[in-house]
């Protein structure tokens, strides 16, 4: 149980385009989803926290207009990187917390974004 | 006060040896300390977690030791195997906290040599 999927697993796009990444909890309802960014050989950097049906809470320094997060249902959250630039190239990972399981975050497999 | 410091940055252990990774935190309000294992190109997977009401938790070859007064906790991997070669992250958070946020350490790259 507690499986989180991400789609796509990798994506290559041109500079200036927008890219949407989906995060789904497959076998549980996720009250909270988190989006992280990870550069090579570095730790996970929390970008934002989203609760179903409400606006995401962004961490300091993360541009909310650049990284649009939608958490429309208890099993789906999306991250849209708008007007992507090469410096946005990174590994994006989502995680989800099940109702009643505080802080036990289940991570997705990640999405590798490369912006040319 | 929100930092979690992790050491060493990298570690090489012979097969069958003990791997030890240490973490220290500052916020005394933290009461949930998980360890995650991450393979290249994959998302982190929860290995084992501890709460501060116990000083040690063991699951198979993995043991967490927790020192509340020193604000330190460590992961011990017994009988290390080449398949354990991965990056390990400690984290700290508030169990049942409103935000459920975790603060991650900087990671330790473990290589177990056959």
GROMACS .gro file of C-alpha atoms in nm:
model
  230
    1UNK     CA    1   0.000   0.000   0.000
    2UNK     CA    2   0.079   0.373   0.006
    3UNK     CA    3   0.196   0.405  -0.353
    4UNK     CA    4   0.257   0.741  -0.514
    5UNK     CA    5   0.307   0.775  -0.887
    6UNK     CA    6   0.439   1.060  -1.098
    7UNK     CA    7   0.395   1.133  -1.463
    8UNK     CA    8   0.594   1.180  -1.672
    9UNK     CA    9   0.909   1.017  -1.537
   10UNK     CA   10   1.117   1.243  -1.756
   11UNK     CA   11   1.048   1.532  -1.990
   12UNK     CA   12   1.256   1.747  -2.222
   13UNK     CA   13   1.118   2.080  -2.332
   14UNK     CA   14   1.225   2.398  -2.504
   15UNK     CA   15   1.294   2.715  -2.314
   16UNK     CA   16   0.982   2.927  -2.274
   17UNK     CA   17   0.733   2.641  -2.276
   18UNK     CA   18   0.529   2.515  -1.981
   19UNK     CA   19   0.545   2.165  -1.840
   20UNK     CA   20   0.292   1.990  -1.619
   21UNK     CA   21   0.387   1.712  -1.378
   22UNK     CA   22   0.123   1.493  -1.216
   23UNK     CA   23   0.142   1.330  -0.877
   24UNK     CA   24  -0.112   1.065  -0.782
   25UNK     CA   25  -0.174   0.865  -0.468
   26UNK     CA   26  -0.284   0.527  -0.604
   27UNK     CA   27  -0.425   0.346  -0.306
   28UNK     CA   28  -0.495   0.607  -0.042
   29UNK     CA   29  -0.641   0.951  -0.002
   30UNK     CA   30  -0.373   1.214   0.037
   31UNK     CA   31  -0.480   1.500   0.257
   32UNK     CA   32  -0.150   1.677   0.197
   33UNK     CA   33   0.092   1.663  -0.091
   34UNK     CA   34   0.441   1.809  -0.105
   35UNK     CA   35   0.657   1.912  -0.396
   36UNK     CA   36   1.034   1.894  -0.373
   37UNK     CA   37   1.317   1.986  -0.601
   38UNK     CA   38   1.647   1.803  -0.596
   39UNK     CA   39   1.968   1.901  -0.772
   40UNK     CA   40   2.234   1.636  -0.842
   41UNK     CA   41   2.397   1.503  -0.528
   42UNK     CA   42   2.201   1.742  -0.311
   43UNK     CA   43   1.922   1.714  -0.059
   44UNK     CA   44   1.552   1.756  -0.117
   45UNK     CA   45   1.438   2.115  -0.114
   46UNK     CA   46   1.073   2.162  -0.023
   47UNK     CA   47   0.902   2.390  -0.272
   48UNK     CA   48   0.544   2.389  -0.152
   49UNK     CA   49   0.279   2.212   0.051
   50UNK     CA   50  -0.069   2.165  -0.082
   51UNK     CA   51  -0.390   2.054   0.080
   52UNK     CA   52  -0.681   1.934  -0.126
   53UNK     CA   53  -0.911   2.214  -0.227
   54UNK     CA   54  -0.699   2.497  -0.097
   55UNK     CA   55  -0.415   2.711  -0.221
   56UNK     CA   56  -0.063   2.577  -0.190
   57UNK     CA   57   0.175   2.716   0.067
   58UNK     CA   58   0.506   2.803  -0.093
   59UNK     CA   59   0.842   2.802   0.079
   60UNK     CA   60   1.041   3.120   0.096
   61UNK     CA   61   1.217   3.195  -0.230
   62UNK     CA   62   0.992   2.979  -0.447
   63UNK     CA   63   0.805   3.178  -0.712
   64UNK     CA   64   0.438   3.087  -0.695
   65UNK     CA   65   0.371   3.230  -1.041
   66UNK     CA   66   0.652   3.019  -1.182
   67UNK     CA   67   0.558   2.693  -1.015
   68UNK     CA   68   0.181   2.654  -1.022
   69UNK     CA   69   0.040   2.387  -0.795
   70UNK     CA   70  -0.310   2.249  -0.810
   71UNK     CA   71  -0.449   1.993  -0.568
   72UNK     CA   72  -0.794   1.936  -0.709
   73UNK     CA   73  -0.869   1.601  -0.549
   74UNK     CA   74  -0.751   1.376  -0.266
   75UNK     CA   75  -0.552   1.166  -0.512
   76UNK     CA   76  -0.407   1.418  -0.757
   77UNK     CA   77  -0.178   1.717  -0.740
   78UNK     CA   78  -0.012   1.885  -1.034
   79UNK     CA   79   0.295   2.106  -1.063
   80UNK     CA   80   0.320   2.327  -1.370
   81UNK     CA   81   0.653   2.488  -1.446
   82UNK     CA   82   0.562   2.794  -1.648
   83UNK     CA   83   0.791   2.954  -1.906
   84UNK     CA   84   1.061   2.705  -1.824
   85UNK     CA   85   1.427   2.800  -1.852
   86UNK     CA   86   1.742   2.586  -1.840
   87UNK     CA   87   1.794   2.673  -1.473
   88UNK     CA   88   1.462   2.501  -1.398
   89UNK     CA   89   1.615   2.171  -1.508
   90UNK     CA   90   1.604   1.948  -1.204
   91UNK     CA   91   1.457   1.636  -1.046
   92UNK     CA   92   1.109   1.711  -0.913
   93UNK     CA   93   0.967   1.476  -0.650
   94UNK     CA   94   0.625   1.475  -0.489
   95UNK     CA   95   0.518   1.310  -0.169
   96UNK     CA   96   0.185   1.252  -0.003
   97UNK     CA   97   0.058   1.209   0.348
   98UNK     CA   98  -0.235   0.983   0.417
   99UNK     CA   99  -0.516   1.083   0.648
  100UNK     CA  100  -0.430   0.986   1.005
  101UNK     CA  101  -0.066   0.910   0.924
  102UNK     CA  102   0.097   1.228   1.029
  103UNK     CA  103   0.433   1.298   0.874
  104UNK     CA  104   0.470   0.956   0.719
  105UNK     CA  105   0.538   1.087   0.372
  106UNK     CA  106   0.525   0.851   0.078
  107UNK     CA  107   0.736   0.965  -0.213
  108UNK     CA  108   0.679   0.937  -0.584
  109UNK     CA  109   0.954   0.815  -0.819
  110UNK     CA  110   1.039   1.165  -0.936
  111UNK     CA  111   1.032   1.349  -1.268
  112UNK     CA  112   1.350   1.453  -1.446
  113UNK     CA  113   1.295   1.786  -1.624
  114UNK     CA  114   1.546   1.905  -1.880
  115UNK     CA  115   1.493   2.245  -2.037
  116UNK     CA  116   1.690   2.308  -2.353
  117UNK     CA  117   1.682   2.644   1.430
  118UNK     CA  118   1.517   2.446   1.153
  119UNK     CA  119   1.838   2.283   1.030
  120UNK     CA  120   1.923   1.915   1.040
  121UNK     CA  121   2.294   1.850   1.009
  122UNK     CA  122   2.404   1.517   0.864
  123UNK     CA  123   2.746   1.350   0.851
  124UNK     CA  124   2.946   1.211   0.689
  125UNK     CA  125   2.882   1.337   0.339
  126UNK     CA  126   3.005   1.007   0.197
  127UNK     CA  127   3.095   0.671   0.343
  128UNK     CA  128   3.271   0.362   0.214
  129UNK     CA  129   3.217   0.036   0.400
  130UNK     CA  130   3.327  -0.317   0.330
  131UNK     CA  131   3.063  -0.583   0.281
  132UNK     CA  132   2.956  -0.720   0.617
  133UNK     CA  133   3.065  -0.408   0.803
  134UNK     CA  134   2.860  -0.157   0.999
  135UNK     CA  135   2.758   0.171   0.836
  136UNK     CA  136   2.691   0.460   1.073
  137UNK     CA  137   2.536   0.790   0.972
  138UNK     CA  138   2.477   1.071   1.218
  139UNK     CA  139   2.233   1.359   1.235
  140UNK     CA  140   2.183   1.650   1.472
  141UNK     CA  141   1.891   1.887   1.504
  142UNK     CA  142   1.829   2.214   1.680
  143UNK     CA  143   1.456   2.249   1.724
  144UNK     CA  144   1.358   2.071   2.046
  145UNK     CA  145   0.997   2.066   1.929
  146UNK     CA  146   1.077   1.803   1.665
  147UNK     CA  147   0.935   1.468   1.767
  148UNK     CA  148   0.952   1.254   1.454
  149UNK     CA  149   1.277   1.137   1.299
  150UNK     CA  150   1.264   0.924   0.982
  151UNK     CA  151   1.542   0.792   0.765
  152UNK     CA  152   1.502   0.766   0.389
  153UNK     CA  153   1.697   0.564   0.134
  154UNK     CA  154   1.729   0.693  -0.221
  155UNK     CA  155   1.870   0.516  -0.524
  156UNK     CA  156   1.988   0.718  -0.827
  157UNK     CA  157   1.699   0.847  -1.035
  158UNK     CA  158   1.437   0.731  -0.784
  159UNK     CA  159   1.232   0.893  -0.514
  160UNK     CA  160   1.324   0.844  -0.146
  161UNK     CA  161   1.178   0.547   0.038
  162UNK     CA  162   1.110   0.542   0.411
  163UNK     CA  163   1.348   0.302   0.587
  164UNK     CA  164   1.277   0.343   0.953
  165UNK     CA  165   1.152   0.616   1.185
  166UNK     CA  166   1.167   0.690   1.556
  167UNK     CA  167   0.990   0.912   1.805
  168UNK     CA  168   1.176   1.052   2.108
  169UNK     CA  169   0.997   0.839   2.366
  170UNK     CA  170   1.241   0.555   2.289
  171UNK     CA  171   1.619   0.559   2.259
  172UNK     CA  172   1.651   0.286   2.000
  173UNK     CA  173   1.446   0.121   1.730
  174UNK     CA  174   1.552  -0.180   1.528
  175UNK     CA  175   1.405  -0.317   1.207
  176UNK     CA  176   1.605  -0.599   1.054
  177UNK     CA  177   1.958  -0.477   0.984
  178UNK     CA  178   1.862  -0.113   1.041
  179UNK     CA  179   1.876   0.052   1.382
  180UNK     CA  180   1.808   0.409   1.487
  181UNK     CA  181   1.976   0.533   1.802
  182UNK     CA  182   1.830   0.848   1.954
  183UNK     CA  183   1.986   1.080   2.212
  184UNK     CA  184   1.729   1.337   2.316
  185UNK     CA  185   1.955   1.537   2.547
  186UNK     CA  186   2.222   1.572   2.280
  187UNK     CA  187   1.963   1.629   2.005
  188UNK     CA  188   2.128   1.366   1.794
  189UNK     CA  189   2.018   1.050   1.619
  190UNK     CA  190   2.198   0.798   1.405
  191UNK     CA  191   2.134   0.517   1.161
  192UNK     CA  192   2.327   0.193   1.193
  193UNK     CA  193   2.325  -0.056   0.908
  194UNK     CA  194   2.450  -0.393   1.028
  195UNK     CA  195   2.605  -0.648   0.793
  196UNK     CA  196   2.615  -0.389   0.514
  197UNK     CA  197   2.558  -0.527   0.164
  198UNK     CA  198   2.641  -0.390  -0.182
  199UNK     CA  199   2.266  -0.352  -0.238
  200UNK     CA  200   2.262  -0.099   0.047
  201UNK     CA  201   2.471   0.137  -0.166
  202UNK     CA  202   2.251   0.446  -0.195
  203UNK     CA  203   2.206   0.795  -0.056
  204UNK     CA  204   2.057   0.815   0.292
  205UNK     CA  205   1.872   1.115   0.427
  206UNK     CA  206   1.769   1.181   0.783
  207UNK     CA  207   1.479   1.411   0.852
  208UNK     CA  208   1.297   1.572   1.142
  209UNK     CA  209   0.942   1.689   1.184
  210UNK     CA  210   0.648   1.738   1.412
  211UNK     CA  211   0.438   1.426   1.450
  212UNK     CA  212   0.080   1.535   1.416
  213UNK     CA  213   0.187   1.889   1.344
  214UNK     CA  214  -0.044   2.107   1.145
  215UNK     CA  215   0.192   2.137   0.851
  216UNK     CA  216   0.338   1.785   0.848
  217UNK     CA  217   0.658   1.937   0.710
  218UNK     CA  218   0.985   1.748   0.725
  219UNK     CA  219   1.327   1.908   0.737
  220UNK     CA  220   1.584   1.693   0.555
  221UNK     CA  221   1.952   1.648   0.622
  222UNK     CA  222   2.206   1.697   0.347
  223UNK     CA  223   2.240   1.328   0.266
  224UNK     CA  224   2.510   1.062   0.291
  225UNK     CA  225   2.629   0.868  -0.010
  226UNK     CA  226   2.703   0.513   0.106
  227UNK     CA  227   2.912   0.275  -0.101
  228UNK     CA  228   2.942  -0.083   0.020
  229UNK     CA  229   3.234  -0.257  -0.141
  230UNK     CA  230   3.205  -0.630  -0.215
   0.00000   0.00000   0.00000
